[in-house]
Amino acid sequence: MMQNQRGSSTLELTITVVFFLLVLLSIPILSRTFEDFIAVQKVKNGLAEVKRGSNLWLGTELMRTRCLTLQRPLNITTLINENLLDDQLQTLEWTFAVTLVSTTTNPIWQRPTTILTTVTIADSRLRAAVQAALKPMRMNGNNLIFHSPISADIANTLALINRNTGCLQ
């Protein structure tokens, strides 16, 4: 015959209550971590879209002008207006900006070599999460600055470039 132990039901109840309290207390922490993970993935996808759109825009500009020196500046508005980026990329949580860094090949003309993408994030917690996950090249206040080389192979084209103007001959 089995004998009941005194207090076993209250011990089980205490363990159950403590377990559920721990679960309830950990839900907000897990929720914030999951939200940060989703936000980081959105920023990462946004950076990839900006890089892709910038490379397409640059290729189109080079074909249109036939010059390595750009005739128009590159910015997010241009990419959105030319349907190379979705206008939903800019959100209330972050904004993107893009410019090109050029190398002076000749004192008269320059050749773009790097896409410089700046992500401005006002929320310090989200900015820290993005910084930890994506490792920007620089950080300046609310701005995370990412560098990506231009993925255009122009080595064969350089022989056809007029060295004085930077345009195709």
Short mmCIF file of C-alpha atoms in Angstrom, two decimals:
data_model
loop_
_atom_site.label_atom_id
_atom_site.label_comp_id
_atom_site.label_asym_id
_atom_site.label_seq_id
_atom_site.Cartn_x
_atom_site.Cartn_y
_atom_site.Cartn_z
CA MET A 1 0.00 0.00 0.00
CA MET A 2 1.34 3.40 -1.00
CA GLN A 3 1.58 6.11 1.58
CA ASN A 4 1.10 9.77 0.77
CA GLN A 5 3.94 12.07 1.59
CA ARG A 6 3.04 15.24 3.32
CA GLY A 7 3.56 18.43 1.28
CA SER A 8 4.21 16.74 -2.04
CA SER A 9 1.24 18.36 -3.74
CA THR A 10 2.25 21.85 -2.59
CA LEU A 11 5.82 21.22 -3.76
CA GLU A 12 4.55 20.22 -7.22
CA LEU A 13 2.32 23.28 -7.29
CA THR A 14 5.25 25.53 -6.28
CA ILE A 15 7.47 24.04 -9.00
CA THR A 16 4.73 24.51 -11.58
CA VAL A 17 4.07 28.12 -10.57
CA VAL A 18 7.79 28.99 -10.59
CA PHE A 19 8.20 27.38 -14.01
CA PHE A 20 5.31 29.35 -15.50
CA LEU A 21 6.57 32.58 -13.93
CA LEU A 22 9.99 32.04 -15.49
CA VAL A 23 8.38 31.36 -18.85
CA LEU A 24 6.22 34.48 -18.57
CA LEU A 25 9.19 36.63 -17.60
CA SER A 26 11.34 35.33 -20.45
CA ILE A 27 8.73 35.98 -23.17
CA PRO A 28 9.43 39.77 -23.44
CA ILE A 29 13.18 39.17 -23.61
CA LEU A 30 12.79 36.52 -26.29
CA SER A 31 10.33 38.72 -28.15
CA ARG A 32 12.77 41.68 -28.24
CA THR A 33 15.58 39.39 -29.36
CA PHE A 34 13.41 37.99 -32.15
CA GLU A 35 12.34 41.51 -33.22
CA ASP A 36 15.99 42.59 -33.34
CA PHE A 37 16.87 39.52 -35.42
CA ILE A 38 14.09 40.31 -37.90
CA ALA A 39 15.16 43.99 -38.08
CA VAL A 40 18.81 43.02 -38.67
CA GLN A 41 17.74 40.73 -41.51
CA LYS A 42 15.68 43.54 -43.06
CA VAL A 43 18.64 45.94 -42.88
CA LYS A 44 20.93 43.27 -44.34
CA ASN A 45 18.49 42.69 -47.21
CA GLY A 46 18.22 46.46 -47.68
CA LEU A 47 22.00 46.78 -47.95
CA ALA A 48 22.06 44.03 -50.57
CA GLU A 49 19.28 45.76 -52.53
CA VAL A 50 21.10 49.11 -52.40
CA LYS A 51 24.30 47.47 -53.64
CA ARG A 52 22.46 45.67 -56.45
CA GLY A 53 20.54 48.80 -57.46
CA SER A 54 23.69 50.94 -57.34
CA ASN A 55 25.60 48.53 -59.57
CA LEU A 56 22.72 48.45 -62.07
CA TRP A 57 22.45 52.25 -62.04
CA LEU A 58 26.20 52.63 -62.52
CA GLY A 59 26.22 50.18 -65.43
CA THR A 60 23.33 52.03 -67.06
CA GLU A 61 25.06 55.38 -66.56
CA LEU A 62 28.31 54.07 -68.04
CA MET A 63 26.42 52.76 -71.07
CA ARG A 64 24.42 55.99 -71.45
CA THR A 65 27.32 58.45 -71.12
CA ARG A 66 30.15 56.16 -72.30
CA CYS A 67 32.31 57.84 -69.61
CA LEU A 68 33.74 56.57 -66.33
CA THR A 69 33.29 60.00 -64.77
CA LEU A 70 29.66 60.17 -63.71
CA GLN A 71 27.46 62.94 -65.09
CA ARG A 72 24.82 62.62 -62.31
CA PRO A 73 25.23 61.90 -58.60
CA LEU A 74 23.98 58.61 -57.17
CA ASN A 75 21.51 58.76 -54.28
CA ILE A 76 18.61 56.76 -52.86
CA THR A 77 16.00 59.00 -54.49
CA THR A 78 17.52 58.35 -57.92
CA LEU A 79 17.48 54.59 -57.32
CA ILE A 80 13.85 54.68 -56.17
CA ASN A 81 12.74 56.97 -59.04
CA GLU A 82 14.37 54.67 -61.60
CA ASN A 83 12.64 51.62 -60.02
CA LEU A 84 15.92 50.03 -58.98
CA LEU A 85 14.83 50.09 -55.30
CA ASP A 86 11.51 49.65 -53.59
CA ASP A 87 10.30 52.83 -51.87
CA GLN A 88 9.41 50.69 -48.83
CA LEU A 89 13.13 50.40 -48.08
CA GLN A 90 13.02 53.64 -46.08
CA THR A 91 11.15 53.06 -42.80
CA LEU A 92 10.48 54.91 -39.58
CA GLU A 93 13.14 52.79 -37.87
CA TRP A 94 15.97 53.39 -40.36
CA THR A 95 16.89 55.26 -43.52
CA PHE A 96 19.42 54.46 -46.21
CA ALA A 97 21.71 56.84 -48.07
CA VAL A 98 24.14 55.93 -50.83
CA THR A 99 27.04 57.65 -52.58
CA LEU A 100 29.93 56.59 -54.74
CA VAL A 101 33.57 56.97 -53.80
CA SER A 102 35.76 57.73 -56.79
CA THR A 103 39.42 57.20 -57.37
CA THR A 104 41.29 59.92 -59.20
CA THR A 105 42.86 58.09 -62.11
CA ASN A 106 43.87 61.26 -63.87
CA PRO A 107 43.72 64.86 -62.57
CA ILE A 108 40.94 65.53 -65.10
CA TRP A 109 38.60 62.57 -64.46
CA GLN A 110 37.70 60.10 -61.74
CA ARG A 111 36.48 56.52 -61.74
CA PRO A 112 33.95 55.25 -59.13
CA THR A 113 35.35 52.32 -57.16
CA THR A 114 33.26 51.94 -54.00
CA ILE A 115 29.61 52.13 -53.02
CA LEU A 116 29.24 53.87 -49.66
CA THR A 117 25.93 53.01 -47.97
CA THR A 118 24.91 54.80 -44.77
CA VAL A 119 22.14 53.40 -42.59
CA THR A 120 20.76 55.86 -40.03
CA ILE A 121 19.09 54.20 -37.04
CA ALA A 122 17.77 56.40 -34.23
CA ASP A 123 17.01 53.60 -31.74
CA SER A 124 20.25 52.82 -29.88
CA ARG A 125 19.23 49.24 -29.00
CA LEU A 126 18.43 48.41 -32.62
CA ARG A 127 21.56 50.23 -33.83
CA ALA A 128 23.68 48.15 -31.44
CA ALA A 129 22.04 44.94 -32.68
CA VAL A 130 22.65 45.85 -36.33
CA GLN A 131 26.21 46.93 -35.57
CA ALA A 132 26.97 43.66 -33.78
CA ALA A 133 25.46 41.52 -36.53
CA LEU A 134 26.59 43.30 -39.69
CA LYS A 135 29.94 44.83 -38.68
CA PRO A 136 29.94 48.22 -40.47
CA MET A 137 33.21 49.74 -41.62
CA ARG A 138 32.56 52.89 -39.57
CA MET A 139 30.05 54.31 -37.15
CA ASN A 140 29.31 58.00 -36.82
CA GLY A 141 26.62 58.91 -34.28
CA ASN A 142 23.37 57.28 -35.46
CA ASN A 143 24.97 56.31 -38.78
CA LEU A 144 26.37 52.91 -39.68
CA ILE A 145 28.56 53.17 -42.77
CA PHE A 146 29.13 50.19 -45.07
CA HIS A 147 31.62 50.00 -47.95
CA SER A 148 31.21 47.65 -50.88
CA PRO A 149 33.43 47.52 -53.95
CA ILE A 150 31.83 48.08 -57.31
CA SER A 151 31.41 44.77 -59.06
CA ALA A 152 32.29 45.92 -62.56
CA ASP A 153 35.26 44.50 -64.36
CA ILE A 154 36.54 47.28 -66.59
CA ALA A 155 40.11 46.02 -66.98
CA ASN A 156 39.56 45.20 -70.68
CA THR A 157 37.77 48.51 -71.25
CA LEU A 158 40.59 50.65 -69.86
CA ALA A 159 42.55 50.17 -73.09
CA LEU A 160 39.70 51.87 -74.97
CA ILE A 161 39.43 54.80 -72.56
CA ASN A 162 40.73 58.19 -73.61
CA ARG A 163 43.17 58.98 -70.79
CA ASN A 164 42.45 62.72 -70.97
CA THR A 165 38.65 62.57 -70.72
CA GLY A 166 37.83 59.23 -69.08
CA CYS A 167 35.39 58.43 -71.88
CA LEU A 168 35.41 55.68 -74.50
CA GLN A 169 37.20 56.67 -77.68
#
